[in-house]
PDB file of C-alpha atoms in Angstrom:
ATOM      1  CA  MET A 569     -30.905  -7.352  -3.292  1.00 63.00           C
ATOM      2  CA  MET A 570     -28.936  -8.576  -6.343  1.00 69.00           C
ATOM      3  CA  GLU A 571     -29.201  -5.117  -7.930  1.00 76.00           C
ATOM      4  CA  LYS A 572     -27.789  -3.546  -4.757  1.00 87.00           C
ATOM      5  CA  ILE A 573     -24.818  -5.952  -4.760  1.00 89.00           C
ATOM      6  CA  GLU A 574     -24.151  -5.146  -8.436  1.00 93.00           C
ATOM      7  CA  ILE A 575     -24.146  -1.429  -7.584  1.00 93.00           C
ATOM      8  CA  VAL A 576     -21.715  -2.053  -4.708  1.00 94.00           C
ATOM      9  CA  ALA A 577     -19.457  -4.111  -7.009  1.00 94.00           C
ATOM     10  CA  ALA A 578     -19.473  -1.231  -9.519  1.00 95.00           C
ATOM     11  CA  GLU A 579     -18.615   1.259  -6.745  1.00 95.00           C
ATOM     12  CA  ILE A 580     -15.688  -0.889  -5.594  1.00 96.00           C
ATOM     13  CA  ASN A 581     -14.456  -1.228  -9.185  1.00 95.00           C
ATOM     14  CA  TYR A 582     -14.758   2.538  -9.722  1.00 95.00           C
ATOM     15  CA  LEU A 583     -12.826   3.299  -6.532  1.00 95.00           C
ATOM     16  CA  ILE A 584     -10.011   0.874  -7.394  1.00 97.00           C
ATOM     17  CA  THR A 585      -9.849   1.913 -11.056  1.00 95.00           C
ATOM     18  CA  ASN A 586      -9.655   5.625 -10.285  1.00 94.00           C
ATOM     19  CA  ALA A 587      -7.101   5.506  -7.470  1.00 95.00           C
ATOM     20  CA  GLN A 588      -3.375   5.592  -8.077  1.00 95.00           C
ATOM     21  CA  THR A 589      -2.085   4.838  -4.604  1.00 96.00           C
ATOM     22  CA  MET A 590      -3.015   2.614  -1.713  1.00 97.00           C
ATOM     23  CA  THR A 591      -2.113   2.557   1.935  1.00 97.00           C
ATOM     24  CA  LEU A 592      -0.041  -0.448   2.969  1.00 96.00           C
ATOM     25  CA  ALA A 593      -0.264  -1.832   6.490  1.00 96.00           C
ATOM     26  CA  THR A 594       2.737  -4.069   7.146  1.00 94.00           C
ATOM     27  CA  LEU A 595       4.344  -5.583  10.254  1.00 90.00           C
ATOM     28  CA  ASP A 596       8.010  -5.818  11.070  1.00 88.00           C
ATOM     29  CA  SER A 597       9.575  -8.950  12.582  1.00 85.00           C
ATOM     30  CA  ALA A 598       8.645  -7.753  16.090  1.00 88.00           C
ATOM     31  CA  GLY A 599       5.021  -7.136  15.087  1.00 87.00           C
ATOM     32  CA  VAL A 600       5.363  -3.346  15.031  1.00 90.00           C
ATOM     33  CA  PRO A 601       3.022  -1.841  12.410  1.00 92.00           C
ATOM     34  CA  GLU A 602       4.181   0.359   9.550  1.00 91.00           C
ATOM     35  CA  ALA A 603       1.692   2.387   7.497  1.00 94.00           C
ATOM     36  CA  SER A 604       2.864   3.702   4.145  1.00 94.00           C
ATOM     37  CA  MET A 605       1.661   4.766   0.736  1.00 95.00           C
ATOM     38  CA  ALA A 606       2.482   2.930  -2.496  1.00 96.00           C
ATOM     39  CA  PRO A 607       1.475   3.015  -6.153  1.00 96.00           C
ATOM     40  CA  PHE A 608      -0.551   0.092  -7.456  1.00 97.00           C
ATOM     41  CA  ILE A 609      -2.081  -1.518 -10.469  1.00 97.00           C
ATOM     42  CA  HIS A 610      -4.968  -3.976 -10.295  1.00 97.00           C
ATOM     43  CA  ASP A 611      -5.864  -7.005 -12.385  1.00 95.00           C
ATOM     44  CA  ALA A 612      -9.668  -7.177 -12.208  1.00 90.00           C
ATOM     45  CA  ALA A 613      -9.755 -10.682 -13.712  1.00 90.00           C
ATOM     46  CA  THR A 614      -7.581 -12.229 -10.979  1.00 91.00           C
ATOM     47  CA  HIS A 615      -8.352  -9.692  -8.209  1.00 92.00           C
ATOM     48  CA  GLN A 616      -4.566  -9.271  -7.766  1.00 96.00           C
ATOM     49  CA  PHE A 617      -3.000  -5.968  -6.797  1.00 98.00           C
ATOM     50  CA  TYR A 618       0.607  -5.167  -7.690  1.00 97.00           C
ATOM     51  CA  THR A 619       2.860  -2.552  -6.168  1.00 96.00           C
ATOM     52  CA  ALA A 620       6.354  -1.323  -7.023  1.00 94.00           C
ATOM     53  CA  VAL A 621       8.362  -0.140  -4.024  1.00 94.00           C
ATOM     54  CA  SER A 622      11.850   0.999  -3.124  1.00 91.00           C
ATOM     55  CA  GLY A 623      14.104  -1.343  -1.208  1.00 89.00           C
ATOM     56  CA  LEU A 624      15.061   1.682   0.908  1.00 89.00           C
ATOM     57  CA  SER A 625      11.552   1.795   2.420  1.00 89.00           C
ATOM     58  CA  PRO A 626      10.893  -0.244   5.575  1.00 88.00           C
ATOM     59  CA  HIS A 627       7.697  -1.726   4.114  1.00 90.00           C
ATOM     60  CA  THR A 628       9.682  -3.431   1.339  1.00 90.00           C
ATOM     61  CA  ALA A 629      11.489  -5.726   3.785  1.00 89.00           C
ATOM     62  CA  TYR A 630       8.171  -6.465   5.492  1.00 91.00           C
ATOM     63  CA  LEU A 631       6.553  -7.346   2.144  1.00 93.00           C
ATOM     64  CA  ALA A 632       9.544  -9.546   1.286  1.00 91.00           C
ATOM     65  CA  ALA A 633       8.946 -11.481   4.529  1.00 90.00           C
ATOM     66  CA  LYS A 634       5.650 -12.608   2.915  1.00 88.00           C
ATOM     67  CA  LYS A 635       3.539 -11.864   5.982  1.00 87.00           C
ATOM     68  CA  PRO A 636      -0.128 -11.011   5.454  1.00 92.00           C
ATOM     69  CA  THR A 637      -0.414  -7.345   4.550  1.00 95.00           C
ATOM     70  CA  GLY A 638      -3.300  -4.927   4.751  1.00 97.00           C
ATOM     71  CA  ILE A 639      -4.139  -2.526   1.956  1.00 98.00           C
ATOM     72  CA  MET A 640      -6.675   0.287   1.805  1.00 98.00           C
ATOM     73  CA  ILE A 641      -7.872   2.386  -1.091  1.00 97.00           C
ATOM     74  CA  ILE A 642      -9.911   5.390  -0.033  1.00 95.00           C
ATOM     75  CA  ALA A 643     -11.862   8.051  -1.906  1.00 91.00           C
ATOM     76  CA  ASP A 644     -10.379  11.532  -2.095  1.00 87.00           C
ATOM     77  CA  GLU A 645     -11.347  13.899   0.712  1.00 84.00           C
ATOM     78  CA  GLN A 646     -12.143  16.721  -1.739  1.00 84.00           C
ATOM     79  CA  GLY A 647     -15.036  14.945  -3.454  1.00 80.00           C
ATOM     80  CA  ALA A 648     -16.537  13.362  -0.330  1.00 77.00           C
ATOM     81  CA  PRO A 649     -19.904  14.672   0.896  1.00 79.00           C
ATOM     82  CA  GLN A 650     -18.704  13.884   4.441  1.00 81.00           C
ATOM     83  CA  VAL A 651     -14.988  13.271   5.019  1.00 83.00           C
ATOM     84  CA  LEU A 652     -15.626  10.719   7.797  1.00 86.00           C
ATOM     85  CA  GLY A 653     -17.917   8.669   5.570  1.00 84.00           C
ATOM     86  CA  ARG A 654     -15.566   8.385   2.593  1.00 91.00           C
ATOM     87  CA  LYS A 655     -15.921   5.267   0.468  1.00 94.00           C
ATOM     88  CA  ARG A 656     -13.059   2.852   1.044  1.00 96.00           C
ATOM     89  CA  VAL A 657     -12.074  -0.718   0.385  1.00 98.00           C
ATOM     90  CA  SER A 658      -9.574  -2.659   2.452  1.00 97.00           C
ATOM     91  CA  TYR A 659      -8.177  -6.159   2.105  1.00 98.00           C
ATOM     92  CA  THR A 660      -5.933  -8.527   3.990  1.00 97.00           C
ATOM     93  CA  CYS A 661      -3.604 -10.001   1.378  1.00 97.00           C
ATOM     94  CA  ASP A 662      -1.088 -12.759   0.878  1.00 97.00           C
ATOM     95  CA  VAL A 663       2.156 -11.375  -0.571  1.00 97.00           C
ATOM     96  CA  HIS A 664       4.596 -12.688  -3.153  1.00 96.00           C
ATOM     97  CA  GLU A 665       7.493 -11.050  -4.943  1.00 96.00           C
ATOM     98  CA  ILE A 666       7.562 -10.704  -8.722  1.00 95.00           C
ATOM     99  CA  PHE A 667      11.212 -10.937  -9.715  1.00 94.00           C
ATOM    100  CA  ARG A 668      12.638  -8.502 -12.277  1.00 89.00           C
ATOM    101  CA  GLU A 669      13.860 -11.064 -14.779  1.00 89.00           C
ATOM    102  CA  THR A 670      10.422 -12.667 -15.213  1.00 94.00           C
ATOM    103  CA  GLU A 671       8.053 -12.100 -18.112  1.00 95.00           C
ATOM    104  CA  ILE A 672       5.255 -11.049 -15.759  1.00 94.00           C
ATOM    105  CA  CYS A 673       7.475  -8.346 -14.252  1.00 92.00           C
ATOM    106  CA  HIS A 674       8.102  -6.911 -17.729  1.00 92.00           C
ATOM    107  CA  MET A 675       4.344  -6.964 -18.407  1.00 94.00           C
ATOM    108  CA  LEU A 676       3.636  -5.235 -15.098  1.00 94.00           C
ATOM    109  CA  TYR A 677       6.339  -2.657 -15.810  1.00 93.00           C
ATOM    110  CA  GLU A 678       4.478  -1.696 -19.001  1.00 93.00           C
ATOM    111  CA  GLN A 679       1.214  -1.399 -17.051  1.00 95.00           C
ATOM    112  CA  PHE A 680       2.865   0.752 -14.376  1.00 94.00           C
ATOM    113  CA  LYS A 681       4.332   2.949 -17.135  1.00 94.00           C
ATOM    114  CA  ALA A 682       0.909   3.302 -18.793  1.00 94.00           C
ATOM    115  CA  LYS A 683      -0.711   4.324 -15.500  1.00 95.00           C
ATOM    116  CA  PHE A 684       2.012   6.540 -14.008  1.00 94.00           C
ATOM    117  CA  GLY A 685       4.021   7.743 -16.981  1.00 90.00           C
ATOM    118  CA  GLY A 686       7.750   8.294 -17.327  1.00 86.00           C
ATOM    119  CA  ILE A 687       8.511   8.326 -13.605  1.00 90.00           C
ATOM    120  CA  MET A 688       8.149   4.537 -13.659  1.00 88.00           C
ATOM    121  CA  GLU A 689      10.936   4.258 -16.246  1.00 85.00           C
ATOM    122  CA  LEU A 690      13.253   6.048 -13.841  1.00 84.00           C
ATOM    123  CA  LEU A 691      12.109   4.044 -10.800  1.00 85.00           C
ATOM    124  CA  PHE A 692      12.427   0.687 -12.545  1.00 84.00           C
ATOM    125  CA  GLN A 693      16.002   1.563 -13.503  1.00 85.00           C
ATOM    126  CA  LEU A 694      16.915   1.826  -9.825  1.00 86.00           C
ATOM    127  CA  PRO A 695      18.399  -1.475  -8.614  1.00 85.00           C
ATOM    128  CA  ASP A 696      16.497  -1.407  -5.304  1.00 88.00           C
ATOM    129  CA  PHE A 697      13.012  -1.195  -6.865  1.00 91.00           C
ATOM    130  CA  ARG A 698      10.937  -4.342  -6.359  1.00 93.00           C
ATOM    131  CA  VAL A 699       7.496  -5.531  -7.418  1.00 95.00           C
ATOM    132  CA  PHE A 700       5.083  -7.456  -5.192  1.00 97.00           C
ATOM    133  CA  GLY A 701       1.788  -9.178  -5.869  1.00 97.00           C
ATOM    134  CA  LEU A 702      -0.926  -8.801  -3.248  1.00 98.00           C
ATOM    135  CA  ASP A 703      -3.606 -11.492  -3.340  1.00 97.00           C
ATOM    136  CA  PRO A 704      -6.737 -10.477  -1.374  1.00 97.00           C
ATOM    137  CA  LEU A 705      -7.922 -13.091   1.119  1.00 97.00           C
ATOM    138  CA  PHE A 706     -10.885 -11.111   2.452  1.00 96.00           C
ATOM    139  CA  GLY A 707     -11.848  -7.504   2.849  1.00 97.00           C
ATOM    140  CA  ARG A 708     -14.361  -4.844   3.670  1.00 96.00           C
ATOM    141  CA  TYR A 709     -16.015  -2.115   1.665  1.00 97.00           C
ATOM    142  CA  ILE A 710     -17.416   0.952   3.385  1.00 94.00           C
ATOM    143  CA  ALA A 711     -19.933   2.728   1.161  1.00 92.00           C
ATOM    144  CA  GLY A 712     -20.454   5.565   3.644  1.00 87.00           C
ATOM    145  CA  PHE A 713     -22.340   5.752   6.908  1.00 86.00           C
ATOM    146  CA  GLY A 714     -24.525   2.672   7.327  1.00 82.00           C
ATOM    147  CA  GLY A 715     -23.105   0.846   4.303  1.00 90.00           C
ATOM    148  CA  ALA A 716     -20.578  -1.880   5.103  1.00 93.00           C
ATOM    149  CA  TYR A 717     -19.850  -5.106   3.211  1.00 95.00           C
ATOM    150  CA  LEU A 718     -17.640  -8.138   3.719  1.00 96.00           C
ATOM    151  CA  LEU A 719     -15.647  -9.158   0.625  1.00 96.00           C
ATOM    152  CA  LYS A 720     -14.310 -12.618  -0.139  1.00 94.00           C
ATOM    153  CA  GLY A 721     -13.532 -13.667  -3.710  1.00 88.00           C
ATOM    154  CA  ASP A 722     -16.505 -12.532  -5.787  1.00 87.00           C
ATOM    155  CA  SER A 723     -18.795 -12.578  -2.741  1.00 93.00           C
ATOM    156  CA  ILE A 724     -20.145  -9.295  -1.328  1.00 94.00           C
ATOM    157  CA  THR A 725     -22.115  -9.647   1.910  1.00 94.00           C
ATOM    158  CA  PRO A 726     -23.811  -6.715   3.664  1.00 93.00           C
ATOM    159  CA  ILE A 727     -22.879  -6.119   7.292  1.00 88.00           C
ATOM    160  CA  GLY A 728     -25.732  -4.723   9.333  1.00 76.00           C
ATOM    161  CA  PRO A 729     -26.867  -4.366  12.925  1.00 67.00           C
ATOM    162  CA  ASP A 730     -28.266  -7.924  12.875  1.00 63.00           C
ATOM    163  CA  ASN A 731     -24.800  -9.302  12.077  1.00 57.00           C
ATOM    164  CA  LEU A 732     -23.210  -7.347  14.897  1.00 53.00           C
ATOM    165  CA  ARG A 733     -25.786  -8.515  17.461  1.00 46.00           C
ATOM    166  CA  LYS A 734     -24.865 -12.128  16.764  1.00 45.00           C
ATOM    167  CA  GLY A 735     -21.610 -11.464  18.572  1.00 39.00           C
ATOM    168  CA  PRO A 736     -18.256 -13.131  18.095  1.00 39.00           C
ATOM    169  CA  GLY A 737     -19.779 -16.339  16.727  1.00 36.00           C
ATOM    170  CA  MET A 738     -20.638 -14.578  13.458  1.00 37.00           C
ATOM    171  CA  PHE A 739     -17.546 -12.458  12.807  1.00 42.00           C
ATOM    172  CA  SER A 740     -14.072 -12.599  14.245  1.00 40.00           C
ATOM    173  CA  SER A 741     -12.105  -9.501  15.097  1.00 38.00           C
ATOM    174  CA  ARG A 742     -10.576  -9.667  11.612  1.00 41.00           C
ATOM    175  CA  GLY A 743     -13.967  -9.574   9.881  1.00 41.00           C
ATOM    176  CA  ARG A 744     -14.006 -13.165   8.670  1.00 39.00           C
ATOM    177  CA  SER A 745     -17.204 -15.091   8.771  1.00 39.00           C
ATOM    178  CA  HIS A 746     -17.177 -18.252  10.896  1.00 34.00           C
ATOM    179  CA  ASP A 747     -19.097 -20.601   8.623  1.00 32.00           C
TER     180      ASP A 747
END
């Protein structure tokens, strides 16, 4: 079982490392959802994700409100053996803003530039561009049909038919385990 979990961890790392964008799922003040795409970088040591977004986009105000935000990184459709079974990882995250004048923002700017090239120089010159840190609270990894895992910190727990039969006492509607 430990070998299987190590393989899953490597798959998650590969997916995150090789993706350039993620889908953001944010809520406005009335609870209306907004789905959008954003660039990201990931710090594997801290499990933090960082995104740089325009203040002109609705999701930026929702991120600034520091409400829990959903993110999803999904494998490309082109390389998937079955488009409906694409590998994907999603997390519910706490959000915090990284202000421009801070040392960490300058460090992140360099990492964004290394990953995305010169376009980031232009974007970071725009006064409305803002950086946010997304700290995963818990998540889910779908490895294809029949392969689902709960994620929390460094813990990877398979989800199978036995878990689902236990009913709401085992998992809430948000996928968290009720210890």
